[in-house]
Every structure is written in C-alpha cells, then in structure tokens.
Tab-separated table of C-alpha atoms and ligand atoms in Angstrom:
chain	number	residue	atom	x	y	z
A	1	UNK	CA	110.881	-37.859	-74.136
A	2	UNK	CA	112.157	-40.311	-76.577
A	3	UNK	CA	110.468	-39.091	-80.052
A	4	UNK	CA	108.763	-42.712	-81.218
A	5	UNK	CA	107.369	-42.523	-85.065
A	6	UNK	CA	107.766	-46.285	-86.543
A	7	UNK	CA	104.384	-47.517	-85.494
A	8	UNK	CA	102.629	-43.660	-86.177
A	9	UNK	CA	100.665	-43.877	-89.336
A	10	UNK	CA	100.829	-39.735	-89.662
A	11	UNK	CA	104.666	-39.774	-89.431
A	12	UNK	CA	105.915	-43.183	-91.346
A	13	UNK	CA	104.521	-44.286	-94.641
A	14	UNK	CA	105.322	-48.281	-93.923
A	15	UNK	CA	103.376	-48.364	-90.721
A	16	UNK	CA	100.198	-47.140	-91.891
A	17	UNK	CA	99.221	-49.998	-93.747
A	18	UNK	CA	99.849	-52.195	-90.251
A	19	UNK	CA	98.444	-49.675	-87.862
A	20	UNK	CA	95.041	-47.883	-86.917
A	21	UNK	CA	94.565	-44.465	-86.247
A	22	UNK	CA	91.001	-42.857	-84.757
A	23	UNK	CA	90.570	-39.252	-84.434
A	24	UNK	CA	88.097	-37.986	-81.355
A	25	UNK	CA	86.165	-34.928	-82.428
A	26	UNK	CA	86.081	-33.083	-79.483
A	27	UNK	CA	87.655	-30.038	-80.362
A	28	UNK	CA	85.104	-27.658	-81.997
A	29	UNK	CA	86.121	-23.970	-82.234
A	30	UNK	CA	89.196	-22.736	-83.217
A	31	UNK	CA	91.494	-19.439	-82.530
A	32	UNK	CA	92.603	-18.630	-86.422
A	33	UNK	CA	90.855	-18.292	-89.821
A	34	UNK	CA	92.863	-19.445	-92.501
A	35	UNK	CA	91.732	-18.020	-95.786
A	36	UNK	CA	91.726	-22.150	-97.970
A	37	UNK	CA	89.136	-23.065	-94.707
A	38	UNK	CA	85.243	-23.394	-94.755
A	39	UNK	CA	84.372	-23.988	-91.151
A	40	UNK	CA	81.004	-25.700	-92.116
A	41	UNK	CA	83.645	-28.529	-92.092
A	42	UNK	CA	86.327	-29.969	-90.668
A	43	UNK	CA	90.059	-28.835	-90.145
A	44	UNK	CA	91.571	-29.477	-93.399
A	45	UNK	CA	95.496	-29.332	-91.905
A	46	UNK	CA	94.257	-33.038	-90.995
A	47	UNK	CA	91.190	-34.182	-91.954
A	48	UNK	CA	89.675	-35.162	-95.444
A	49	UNK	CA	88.162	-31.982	-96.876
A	50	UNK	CA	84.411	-31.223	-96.586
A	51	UNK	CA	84.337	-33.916	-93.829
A	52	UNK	CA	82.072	-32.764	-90.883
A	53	UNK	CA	82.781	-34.423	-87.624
A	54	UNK	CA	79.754	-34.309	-84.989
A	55	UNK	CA	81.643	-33.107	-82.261
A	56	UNK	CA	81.724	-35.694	-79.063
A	57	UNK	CA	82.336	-34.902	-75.162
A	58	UNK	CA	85.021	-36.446	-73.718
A	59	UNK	CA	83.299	-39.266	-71.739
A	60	UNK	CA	81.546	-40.142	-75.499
A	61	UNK	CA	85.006	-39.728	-77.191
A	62	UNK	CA	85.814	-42.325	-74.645
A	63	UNK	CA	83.172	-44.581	-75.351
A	64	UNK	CA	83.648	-44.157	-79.293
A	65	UNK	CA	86.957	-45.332	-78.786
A	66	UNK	CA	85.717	-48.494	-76.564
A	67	UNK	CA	83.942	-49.057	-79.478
A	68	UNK	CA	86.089	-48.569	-82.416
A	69	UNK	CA	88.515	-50.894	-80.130
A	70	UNK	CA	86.063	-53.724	-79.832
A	71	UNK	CA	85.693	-53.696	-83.785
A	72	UNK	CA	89.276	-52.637	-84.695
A	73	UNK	CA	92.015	-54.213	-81.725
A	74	UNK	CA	94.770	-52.708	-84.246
A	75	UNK	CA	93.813	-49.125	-83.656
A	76	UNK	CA	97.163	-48.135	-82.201
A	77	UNK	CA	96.926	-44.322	-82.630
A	78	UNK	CA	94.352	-41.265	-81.080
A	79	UNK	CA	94.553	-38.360	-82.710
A	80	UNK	CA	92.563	-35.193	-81.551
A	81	UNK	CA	92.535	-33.187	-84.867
A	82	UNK	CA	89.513	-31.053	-85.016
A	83	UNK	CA	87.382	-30.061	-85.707
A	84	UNK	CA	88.506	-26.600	-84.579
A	85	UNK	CA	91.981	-26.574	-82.855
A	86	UNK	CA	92.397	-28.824	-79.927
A	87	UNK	CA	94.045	-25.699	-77.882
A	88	UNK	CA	91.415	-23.310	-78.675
A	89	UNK	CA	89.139	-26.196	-76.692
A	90	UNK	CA	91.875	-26.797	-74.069
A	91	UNK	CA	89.589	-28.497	-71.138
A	92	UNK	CA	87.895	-30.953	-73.886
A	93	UNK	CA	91.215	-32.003	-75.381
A	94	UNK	CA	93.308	-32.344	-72.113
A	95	UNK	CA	90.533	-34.213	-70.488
A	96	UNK	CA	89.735	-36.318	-73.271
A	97	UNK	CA	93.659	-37.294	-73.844
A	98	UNK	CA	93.742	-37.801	-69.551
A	99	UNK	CA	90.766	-40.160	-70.181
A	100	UNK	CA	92.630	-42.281	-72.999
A	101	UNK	CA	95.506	-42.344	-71.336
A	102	UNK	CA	94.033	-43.625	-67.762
A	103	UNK	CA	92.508	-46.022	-69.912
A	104	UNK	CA	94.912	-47.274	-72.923
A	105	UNK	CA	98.077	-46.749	-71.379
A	106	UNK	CA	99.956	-48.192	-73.954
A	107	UNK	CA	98.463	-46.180	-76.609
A	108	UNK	CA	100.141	-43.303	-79.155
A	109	UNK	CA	98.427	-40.322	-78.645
A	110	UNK	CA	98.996	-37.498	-81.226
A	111	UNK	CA	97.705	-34.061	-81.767
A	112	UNK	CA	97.289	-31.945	-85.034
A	113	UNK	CA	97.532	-27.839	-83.945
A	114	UNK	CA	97.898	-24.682	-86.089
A	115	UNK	CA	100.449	-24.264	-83.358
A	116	UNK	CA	99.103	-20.728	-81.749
A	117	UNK	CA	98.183	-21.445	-77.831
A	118	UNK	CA	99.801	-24.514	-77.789
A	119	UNK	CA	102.795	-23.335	-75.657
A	120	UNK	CA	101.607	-23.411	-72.466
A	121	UNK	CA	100.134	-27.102	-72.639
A	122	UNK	CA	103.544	-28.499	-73.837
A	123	UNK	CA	104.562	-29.963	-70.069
A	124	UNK	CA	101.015	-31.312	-69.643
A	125	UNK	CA	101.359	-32.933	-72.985
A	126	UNK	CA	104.825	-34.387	-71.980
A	127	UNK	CA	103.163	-35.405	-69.257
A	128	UNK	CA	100.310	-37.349	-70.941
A	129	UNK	CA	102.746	-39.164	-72.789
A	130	UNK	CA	101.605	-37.528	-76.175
A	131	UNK	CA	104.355	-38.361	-78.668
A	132	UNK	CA	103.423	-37.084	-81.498
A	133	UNK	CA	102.601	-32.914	-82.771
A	134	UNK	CA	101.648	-31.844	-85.805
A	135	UNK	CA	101.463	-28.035	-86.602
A	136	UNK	CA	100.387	-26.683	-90.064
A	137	UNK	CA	103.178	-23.683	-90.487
A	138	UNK	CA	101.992	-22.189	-94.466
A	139	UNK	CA	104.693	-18.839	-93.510
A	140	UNK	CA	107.391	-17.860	-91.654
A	141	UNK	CA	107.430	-14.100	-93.142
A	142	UNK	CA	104.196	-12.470	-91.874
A	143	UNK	CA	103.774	-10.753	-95.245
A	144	UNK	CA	102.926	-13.684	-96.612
A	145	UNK	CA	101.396	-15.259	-93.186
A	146	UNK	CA	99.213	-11.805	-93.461
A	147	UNK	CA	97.465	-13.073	-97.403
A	148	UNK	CA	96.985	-16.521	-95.870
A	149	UNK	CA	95.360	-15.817	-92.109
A	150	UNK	CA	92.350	-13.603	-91.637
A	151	UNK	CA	92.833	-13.184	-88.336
A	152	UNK	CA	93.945	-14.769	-85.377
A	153	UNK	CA	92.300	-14.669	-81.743
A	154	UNK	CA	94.404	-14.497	-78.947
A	155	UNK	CA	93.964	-14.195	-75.354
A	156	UNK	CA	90.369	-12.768	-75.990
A	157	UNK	CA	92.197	-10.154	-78.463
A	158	UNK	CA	91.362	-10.143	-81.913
A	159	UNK	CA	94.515	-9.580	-84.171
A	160	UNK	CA	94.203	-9.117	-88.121
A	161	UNK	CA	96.524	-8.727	-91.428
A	162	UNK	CA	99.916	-8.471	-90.528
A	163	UNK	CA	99.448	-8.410	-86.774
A	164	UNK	CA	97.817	-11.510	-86.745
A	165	UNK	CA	100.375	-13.601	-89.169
A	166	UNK	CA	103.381	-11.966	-86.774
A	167	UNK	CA	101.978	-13.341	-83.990
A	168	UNK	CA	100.698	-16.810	-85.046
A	169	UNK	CA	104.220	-17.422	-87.055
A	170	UNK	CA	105.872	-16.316	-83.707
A	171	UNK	CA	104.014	-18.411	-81.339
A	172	UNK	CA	104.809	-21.047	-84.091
A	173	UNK	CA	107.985	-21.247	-83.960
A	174	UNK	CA	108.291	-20.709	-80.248
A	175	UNK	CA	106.410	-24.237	-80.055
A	176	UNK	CA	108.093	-25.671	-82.371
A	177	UNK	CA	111.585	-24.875	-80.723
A	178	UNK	CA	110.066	-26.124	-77.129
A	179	UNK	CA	108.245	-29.377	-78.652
A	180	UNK	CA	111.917	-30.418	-79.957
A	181	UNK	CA	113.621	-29.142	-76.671
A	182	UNK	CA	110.957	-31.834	-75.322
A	183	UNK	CA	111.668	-34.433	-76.914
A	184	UNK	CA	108.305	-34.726	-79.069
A	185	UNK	CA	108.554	-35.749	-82.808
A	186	UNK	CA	106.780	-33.095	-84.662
A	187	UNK	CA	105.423	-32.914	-88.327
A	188	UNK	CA	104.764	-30.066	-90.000
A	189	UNK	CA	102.185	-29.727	-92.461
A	190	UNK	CA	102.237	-27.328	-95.519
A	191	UNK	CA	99.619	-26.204	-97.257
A	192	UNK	CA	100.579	-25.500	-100.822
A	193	UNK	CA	99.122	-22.445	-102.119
A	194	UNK	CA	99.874	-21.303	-106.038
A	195	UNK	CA	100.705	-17.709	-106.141
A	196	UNK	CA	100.494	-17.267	-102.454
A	197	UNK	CA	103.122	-19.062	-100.935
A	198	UNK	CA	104.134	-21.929	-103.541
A	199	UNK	CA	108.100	-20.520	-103.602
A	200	UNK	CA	108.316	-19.571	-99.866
A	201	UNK	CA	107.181	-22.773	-98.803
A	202	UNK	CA	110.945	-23.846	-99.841
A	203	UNK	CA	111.712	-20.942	-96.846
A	204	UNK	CA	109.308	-22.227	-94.469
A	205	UNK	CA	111.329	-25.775	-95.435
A	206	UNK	CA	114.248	-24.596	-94.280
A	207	UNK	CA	113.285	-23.033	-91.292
A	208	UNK	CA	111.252	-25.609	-89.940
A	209	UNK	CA	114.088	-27.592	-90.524
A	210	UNK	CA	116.955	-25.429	-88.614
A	211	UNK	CA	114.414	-25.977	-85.540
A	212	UNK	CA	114.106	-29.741	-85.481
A	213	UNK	CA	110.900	-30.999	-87.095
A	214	UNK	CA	111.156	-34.675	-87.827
A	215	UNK	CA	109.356	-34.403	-91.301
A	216	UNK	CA	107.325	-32.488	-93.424
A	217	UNK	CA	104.183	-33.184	-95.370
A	218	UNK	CA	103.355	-31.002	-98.321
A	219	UNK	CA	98.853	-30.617	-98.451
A	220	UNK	CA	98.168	-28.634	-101.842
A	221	UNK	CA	95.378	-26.259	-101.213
A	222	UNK	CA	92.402	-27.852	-101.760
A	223	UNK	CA	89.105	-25.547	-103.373
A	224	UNK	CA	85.751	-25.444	-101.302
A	225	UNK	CA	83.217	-23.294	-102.015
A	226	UNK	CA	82.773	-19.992	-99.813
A	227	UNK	CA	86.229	-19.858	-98.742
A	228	UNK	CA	88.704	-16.655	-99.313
A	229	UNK	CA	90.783	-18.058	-101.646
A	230	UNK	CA	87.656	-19.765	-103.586
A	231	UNK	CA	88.997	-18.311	-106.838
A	232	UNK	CA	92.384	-19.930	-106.600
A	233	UNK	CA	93.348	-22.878	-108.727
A	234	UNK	CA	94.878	-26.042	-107.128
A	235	UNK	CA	98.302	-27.115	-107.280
A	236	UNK	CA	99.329	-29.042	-110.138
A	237	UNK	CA	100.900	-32.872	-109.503
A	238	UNK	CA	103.883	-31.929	-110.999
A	239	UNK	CA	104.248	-28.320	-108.804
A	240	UNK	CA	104.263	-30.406	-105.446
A	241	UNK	CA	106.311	-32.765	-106.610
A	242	UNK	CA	108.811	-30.138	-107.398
A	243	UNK	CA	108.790	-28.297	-104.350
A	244	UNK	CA	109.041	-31.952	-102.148
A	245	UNK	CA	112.174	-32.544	-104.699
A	246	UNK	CA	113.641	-29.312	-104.008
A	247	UNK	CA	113.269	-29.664	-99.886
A	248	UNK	CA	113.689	-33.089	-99.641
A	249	UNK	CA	117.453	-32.635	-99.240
A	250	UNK	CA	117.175	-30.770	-95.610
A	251	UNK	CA	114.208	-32.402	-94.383
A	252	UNK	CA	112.740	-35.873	-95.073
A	253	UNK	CA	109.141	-35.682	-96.665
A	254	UNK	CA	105.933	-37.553	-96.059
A	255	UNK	CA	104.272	-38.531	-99.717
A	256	UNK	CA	101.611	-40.095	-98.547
A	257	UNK	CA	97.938	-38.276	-98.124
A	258	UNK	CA	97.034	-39.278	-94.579
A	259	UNK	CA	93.221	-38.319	-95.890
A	260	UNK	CA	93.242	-41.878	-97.987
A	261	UNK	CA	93.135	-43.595	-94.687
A	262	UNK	CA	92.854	-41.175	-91.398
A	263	UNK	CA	89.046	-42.004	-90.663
A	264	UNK	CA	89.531	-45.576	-91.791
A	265	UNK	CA	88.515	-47.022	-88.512
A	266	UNK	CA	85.672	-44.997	-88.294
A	267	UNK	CA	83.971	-46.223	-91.055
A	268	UNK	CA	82.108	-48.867	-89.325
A	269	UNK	CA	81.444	-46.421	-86.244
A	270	UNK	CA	79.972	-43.441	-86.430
A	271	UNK	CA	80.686	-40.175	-84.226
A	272	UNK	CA	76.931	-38.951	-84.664
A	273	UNK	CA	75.564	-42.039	-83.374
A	274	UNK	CA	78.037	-42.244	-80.118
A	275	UNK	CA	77.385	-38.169	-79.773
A	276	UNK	CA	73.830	-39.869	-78.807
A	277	UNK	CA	75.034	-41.973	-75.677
A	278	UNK	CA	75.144	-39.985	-71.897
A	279	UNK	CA	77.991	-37.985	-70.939
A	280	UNK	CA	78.436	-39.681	-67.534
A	281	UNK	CA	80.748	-42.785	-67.338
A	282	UNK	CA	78.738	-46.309	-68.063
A	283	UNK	CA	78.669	-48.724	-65.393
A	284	UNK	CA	81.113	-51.443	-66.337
A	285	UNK	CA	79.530	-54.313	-66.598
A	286	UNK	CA	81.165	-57.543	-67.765
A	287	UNK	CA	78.971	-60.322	-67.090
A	288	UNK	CA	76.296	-61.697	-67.688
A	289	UNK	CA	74.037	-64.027	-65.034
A	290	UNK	CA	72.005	-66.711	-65.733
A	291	UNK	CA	68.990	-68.712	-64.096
A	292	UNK	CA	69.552	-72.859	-64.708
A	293	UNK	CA	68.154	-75.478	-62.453
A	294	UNK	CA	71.638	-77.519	-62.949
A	295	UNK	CA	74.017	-75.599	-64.658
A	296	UNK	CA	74.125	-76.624	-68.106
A	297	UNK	CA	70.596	-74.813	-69.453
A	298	UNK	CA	68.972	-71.774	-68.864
A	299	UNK	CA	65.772	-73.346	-67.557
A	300	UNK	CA	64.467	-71.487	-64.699
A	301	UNK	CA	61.919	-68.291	-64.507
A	302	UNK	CA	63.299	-65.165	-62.986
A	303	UNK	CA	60.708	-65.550	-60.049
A	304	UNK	CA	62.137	-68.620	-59.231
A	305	UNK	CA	65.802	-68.241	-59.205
A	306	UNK	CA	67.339	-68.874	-55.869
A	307	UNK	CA	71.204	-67.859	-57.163
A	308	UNK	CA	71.911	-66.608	-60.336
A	309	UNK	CA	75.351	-68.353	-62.228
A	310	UNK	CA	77.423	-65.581	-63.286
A	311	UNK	CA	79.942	-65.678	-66.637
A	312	UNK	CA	81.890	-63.615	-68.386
A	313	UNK	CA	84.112	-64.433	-71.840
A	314	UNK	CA	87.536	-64.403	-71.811
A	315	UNK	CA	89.906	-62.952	-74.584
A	316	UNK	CA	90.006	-65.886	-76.371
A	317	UNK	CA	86.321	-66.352	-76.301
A	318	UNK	CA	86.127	-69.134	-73.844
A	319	UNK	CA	82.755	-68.720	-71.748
A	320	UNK	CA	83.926	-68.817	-68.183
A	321	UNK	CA	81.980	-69.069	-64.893
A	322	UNK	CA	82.611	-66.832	-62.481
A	323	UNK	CA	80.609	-67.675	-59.253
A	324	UNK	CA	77.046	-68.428	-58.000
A	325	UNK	CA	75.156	-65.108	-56.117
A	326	UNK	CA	72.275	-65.692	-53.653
A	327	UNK	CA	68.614	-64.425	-55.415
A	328	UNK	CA	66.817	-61.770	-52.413
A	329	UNK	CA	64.241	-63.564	-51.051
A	330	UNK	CA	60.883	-63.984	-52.531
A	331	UNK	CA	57.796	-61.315	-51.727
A	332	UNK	CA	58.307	-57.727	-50.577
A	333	UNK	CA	57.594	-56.471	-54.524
A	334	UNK	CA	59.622	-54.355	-55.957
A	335	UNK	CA	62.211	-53.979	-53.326
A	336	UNK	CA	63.211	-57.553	-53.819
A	337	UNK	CA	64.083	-56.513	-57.819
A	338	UNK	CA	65.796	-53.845	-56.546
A	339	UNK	CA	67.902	-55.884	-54.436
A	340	UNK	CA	68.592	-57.856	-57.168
A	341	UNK	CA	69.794	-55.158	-59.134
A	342	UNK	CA	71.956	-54.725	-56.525
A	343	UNK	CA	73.207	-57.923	-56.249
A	344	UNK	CA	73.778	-57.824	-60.294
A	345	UNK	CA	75.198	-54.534	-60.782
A	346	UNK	CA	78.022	-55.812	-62.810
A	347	UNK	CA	75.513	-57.468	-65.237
A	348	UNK	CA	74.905	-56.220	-68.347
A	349	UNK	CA	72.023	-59.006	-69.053
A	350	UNK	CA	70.068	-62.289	-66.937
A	351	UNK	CA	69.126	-64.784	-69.151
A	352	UNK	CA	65.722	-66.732	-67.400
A	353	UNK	CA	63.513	-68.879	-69.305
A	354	UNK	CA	60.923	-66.310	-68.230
A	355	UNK	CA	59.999	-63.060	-66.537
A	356	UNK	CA	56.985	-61.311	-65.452
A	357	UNK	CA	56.673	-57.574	-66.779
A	358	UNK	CA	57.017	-56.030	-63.160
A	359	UNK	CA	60.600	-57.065	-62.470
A	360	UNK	CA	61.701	-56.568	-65.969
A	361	UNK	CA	61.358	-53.211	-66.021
A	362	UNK	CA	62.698	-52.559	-62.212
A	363	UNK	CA	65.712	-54.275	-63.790
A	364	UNK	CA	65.789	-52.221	-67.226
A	365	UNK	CA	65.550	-49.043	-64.820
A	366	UNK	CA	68.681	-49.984	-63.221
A	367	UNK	CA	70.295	-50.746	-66.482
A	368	UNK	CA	69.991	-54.766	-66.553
A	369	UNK	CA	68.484	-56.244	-69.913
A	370	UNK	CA	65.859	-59.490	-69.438
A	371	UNK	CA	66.260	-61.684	-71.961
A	372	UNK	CA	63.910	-64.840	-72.263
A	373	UNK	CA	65.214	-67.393	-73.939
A	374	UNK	CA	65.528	-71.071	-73.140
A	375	UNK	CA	69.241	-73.657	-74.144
A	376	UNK	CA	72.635	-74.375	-73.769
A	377	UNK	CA	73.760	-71.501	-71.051
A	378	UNK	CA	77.541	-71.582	-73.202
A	379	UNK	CA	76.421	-71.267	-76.231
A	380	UNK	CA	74.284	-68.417	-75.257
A	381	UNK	CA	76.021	-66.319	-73.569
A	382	UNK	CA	79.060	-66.368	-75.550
A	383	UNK	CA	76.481	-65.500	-78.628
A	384	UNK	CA	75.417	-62.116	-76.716
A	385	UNK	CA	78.990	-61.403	-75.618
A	386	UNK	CA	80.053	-61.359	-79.503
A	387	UNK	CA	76.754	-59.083	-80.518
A	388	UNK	CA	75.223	-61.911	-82.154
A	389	UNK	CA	71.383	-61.669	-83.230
A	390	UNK	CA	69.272	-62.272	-80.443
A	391	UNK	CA	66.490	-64.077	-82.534
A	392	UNK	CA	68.860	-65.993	-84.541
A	393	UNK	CA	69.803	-67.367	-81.024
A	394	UNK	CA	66.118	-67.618	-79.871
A	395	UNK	CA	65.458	-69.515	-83.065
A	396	UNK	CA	68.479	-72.366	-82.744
A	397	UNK	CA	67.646	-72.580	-79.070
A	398	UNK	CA	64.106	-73.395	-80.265
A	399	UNK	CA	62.259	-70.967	-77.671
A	400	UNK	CA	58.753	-70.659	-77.245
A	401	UNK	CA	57.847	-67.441	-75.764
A	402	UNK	CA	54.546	-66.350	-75.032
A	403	UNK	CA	52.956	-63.109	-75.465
A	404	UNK	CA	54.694	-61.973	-72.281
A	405	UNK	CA	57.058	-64.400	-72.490
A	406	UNK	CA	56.179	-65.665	-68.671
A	407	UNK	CA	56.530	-69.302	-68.592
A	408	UNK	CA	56.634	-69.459	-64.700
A	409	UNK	CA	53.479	-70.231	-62.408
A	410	UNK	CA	52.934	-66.981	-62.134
A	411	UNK	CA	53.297	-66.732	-58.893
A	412	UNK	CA	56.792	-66.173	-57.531
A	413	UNK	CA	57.661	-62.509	-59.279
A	414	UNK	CA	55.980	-60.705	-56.246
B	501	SF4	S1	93.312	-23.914	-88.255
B	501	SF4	FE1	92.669	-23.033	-90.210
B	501	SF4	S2	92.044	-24.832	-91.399
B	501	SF4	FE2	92.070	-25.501	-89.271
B	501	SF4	S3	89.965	-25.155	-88.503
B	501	SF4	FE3	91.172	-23.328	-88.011
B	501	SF4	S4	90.746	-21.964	-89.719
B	501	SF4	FE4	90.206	-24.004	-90.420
C-alpha cells in the first residue's frame, strides 16, 4: 500500500484548509487508562478536550455521514477516533469502516489508536483500504510508560505499573514496525508531559523515527479536572516549541492542532441527534411521485390518481422525470394503499392536491410522506429535494387546504 498523505488533513498542514474530515463515534470503551485522561470525555490523543461524543452504531455512523455529505460534498476524510479506542470496540469499528468503504469507495479512511490490540487487524485494515494510522506513543522506556499508564487491559488480563507500560510500549512498536512493513503512513502523536516525560519524548522521537513513522505531532498535556495528573501544570509555548526544534531534524513535525478544525464538519450535524434514527438500513428512496391531470401541475387528489409521474433531481439540480406507474385500482380499502406503497417503494414523498386521512396514514406506515399542496410539479419537487420549507412552498404555490386538506369528492379514497 502506497502511503497517500497530501489530501489528509491529520497528516499535511496545506490540505486541511481544502479538505473535510468527520470522525464516527462508534468506538466507546477503551483497553488503557492513561493518567492526563478523564473518560467522562472523549479521547484526547485526537479529539478536542472535554468533548463528549454520543456514541453512534454503525448503520447511524453511516447515516451521519450521508448526512454530513449532503451538507459538506468536501468531506474527504473518516476518521474513527474515539471515543474509547477503535480496537478495544473491534466489531463496531471494522464494520463501520466496511460500511464506508462499500459505500464511499473513493474515500480516505483513517484511524487514531493508542496502538495496543491493533496488531492483529492490520491485514483487514490493508484490506479496507485505510491509509492512514495514528498511534499516541508518550514512552518507549516502561519506567516512564509505568508514571504515565494506569493500567492496561489485555486479552481479558488486567496488567498495571510497569507490567502494563512493557506491554503497551511493546505491542506499540510491534505495530508500528508492521503498519510501515504495510505500507500505511502513520503519525504518531505525543503527549507532552512536564516532569514526566518532557526530555524522553526527544527518545521516543528517535525511536519512532528508526521505525518509519511519516511524522510526528507534539499534544502538550492538557489539565481536566479528576484526572491523575490533575496537579500537573501545562506545557509552556516555548517548551514545545523546543522539543519540536530539537526533533525536527530526524522526523518532520506537524504544528498544527488538528483540535482547531477536526469536528469542523460536524458543527452543523449533530451525533446525538443521528444516535436517534433506527439501526437498520433506510430504504433508499430517491424519488418523489406526483398526481397531475397533464403533467405540468400537481392537480389531482390521491383518490383519483390513475398513474403517479415519478422524478427525481439530478446532481446539478435539474428536476428530471423518470416514468409514469399505474395507480391499483380503486375500492378494496386499505389493500389498494398498500399496493400503492408497493408500487412507490422508492418514494420518499407523493405530492396530490389532496388526500383523505385513511390512505395517508397506510402510506406514512410504510414510510411514504403525503404532502398536499397544489402548483408547478418542477418547482415543487425540486424545493423538497433541496430541504426547502414546506409552507414557504405551500404559500408561493398559493394552496388552500382545508381542515383535512381533502379537496377530492370524497369519494374515490376507498
Ligand atoms: S487511550 Fe488514553 S486518552 Fe485515549 S481514551 Fe484511552 S485512556 Fe483516554
């Protein structure tokens, strides 16, 4: 695998003012307990601090990322960073990277670790076409690696102190060795901790470099409340830039703080809200069908459709018919709204100039919105297609609904 970082907004400063980057909270728990981290929030090795992502399944990571793409096209990047360790949720982040890349095969996916059970996932990643690791290393000598970790959970064991930095540094370095062997680029990420591990950082440097990374980014240690280290001061300016100075000759640095823009794109999406929608895959519906007498307005009641005109919108917004389907006969209740259900189960929405209550909500049970509204069928449906507000369009298409908004004779929804 050919390591690919120009367009990857966690490994090249230029590109991540051009490209987007989402991260899919699907990974909750995780295997190690760093002494800087407060797990009422979010991994810090690549996350804002004190953020706290509501944790998604995979099918609503999925749908988030629909989503985010609809308002964002730029988003070039997925990221699974937290907010545990993606490998101490294995099923959730495999699944959720399978589903993004059935879906967006052209897409970067990337993945932040604190590099313990990643190992055994490296082929499937290569396989997934991830191109991009990150692994927080804060130690290569476990004496140090023991005042840092807490403890470190591994195979069902629990390991603390000394055991538990040997063996996290080991399996670190392991996977950093077989990432390169793969052919991933891989960052490592730093946390700078004064009067812990603010000289041997130039040692983890080093190493890190000797086995390949790409590049390194320097965090310092930022303070939360009820964390180990709570009494520790932060790094000064002027210490990190010192220590990136002093490694900067054997490995290149990133400068940047990712946190300034790594939830950008969610900003106008929320995680909580899509942790709301079902976990089962939403019927893909494109189109949208519509009752006219000639073609030209929506005009006709639901009752009295004979064929439904069905459109969709193309990239470039153009409102495009896409054929004419026979209405089920009229009579026989609500197995003829079932039928048409049926008949419309690529639908998202029928647009009739009015609908009795019965067959509205046969077609709402099978997932198919009613709307009454009367006017110019393009100028209609391209409105719903781009979200617009449904009674700003009901007022310019001067509609005048009744209290059930039936304007048929009443007679033909049986
Ligand atoms: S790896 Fe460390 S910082 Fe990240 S969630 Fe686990 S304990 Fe917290």
């Amino acid at each position: 695998m050919k390591p690919v970082i120009a367009n990857h907004s966690s490994f090249n400063e230029a590109s991540r003012h051009q490209f987007g980057r989402i991260h899919l909270p699907v990974a909750p728990k995780c295997n190690i307990q760093c002494n800087y981290c407060n797990r009422q929030y979010d991994c810090v090795h690549e996350n804002p601090p004190g953020i706290t992502s509501r944790v998604l399944a995979p099918q609503q990571a999925l749908q988030y990322l629909d989503q985010a793409m609809a308002l964002s096209p730029h988003i070039t990047t997925v990221a699974i960073t937290g907010p545990g360790d993606p490998f101490a949720n294995p099923d959730a982040t495999m699944e959720t990277l399978r589903l993004v890349r059935e879906k967006y095969p052209w897409i970067s996916l990337c993945i932040a670790t604190n590099g313990l059970a990643i190992l055994p996932w490296i082929d499937t990643l290569a396989a997934l076409q991830v191109n991009h690791v990150t692994m927080t290393i804060n130690a290569v000598d476990p004496e140090i690696g023991a005042e840092i970790y807490a403890w470190v959970q591994y195979k069902k064991k629990m390991y603390r102190d000394l055991n538990a930095a040997k063996l996290l540094i080991k399996k670190q370095l392991e996977a950093l060795k077989r990432l390169k062997e793969a052919g991933f680029s891989v960052k490592v990420n730093s946390i700078i901790i004064p009067g812990i591990n603010d000289i041997h950082v130039i040692t983890v440097a080093s190493k890190v470099a000797e086995l390949g990374a790409d590049i390194l980014h320097y965090l310092p240690f930022y303070n939360t409340k009820e964390i180990v280290f709570e009494n520790l001061t932060e790094p000064s300016a002027e210490m990190v830039r010192e220590i990136q100075h002093a490694t900067s000759k054997f490995i290149p640095q990133m400068k940047h703080y990712l946190w300034s823009m790594a939830h950008a794109e969610e900003m106008q999406l929320k995680p909580a809200e899509t942790a709301a929608l079902p976990e089962k895959t939403p019927v893909y519906r494109p189109y949208i069908a519509v009752s006219s007498l000639e073609g030209v307005m929506i005009n006709q009641h639901l009752g009295e459709s004979e064929r439904f005109l069905i459109y969709t919108m193309d990239a470039t917004g153009k409102c495009t018919l896409v054929n004419a389907r026979k209405a089920p006969q009229a009579g026989g209740g609500e197995q003829r709204w079932n039928e048409l259900a049926e008949t419309l189960s690529d639908c998202r929405t029928i647009l009739v100039s009015g609908a009795g209550e019965a067959p509205k909500k046969v077609l709402n049970r099978h997932g198919i919105e009613v709307i009454v509204i009367e006017g110019v069928i393009k100028e209609i449906v391209v409105g719903i297609f781009l979200g617009q507000d449904l009674q700003e369009l009901i007022r310019k298409s001067q509609i005048h609904a009744g209290s059930s908004n039936c304007r048929g004779t009443g007679k033909k929804c049986g």
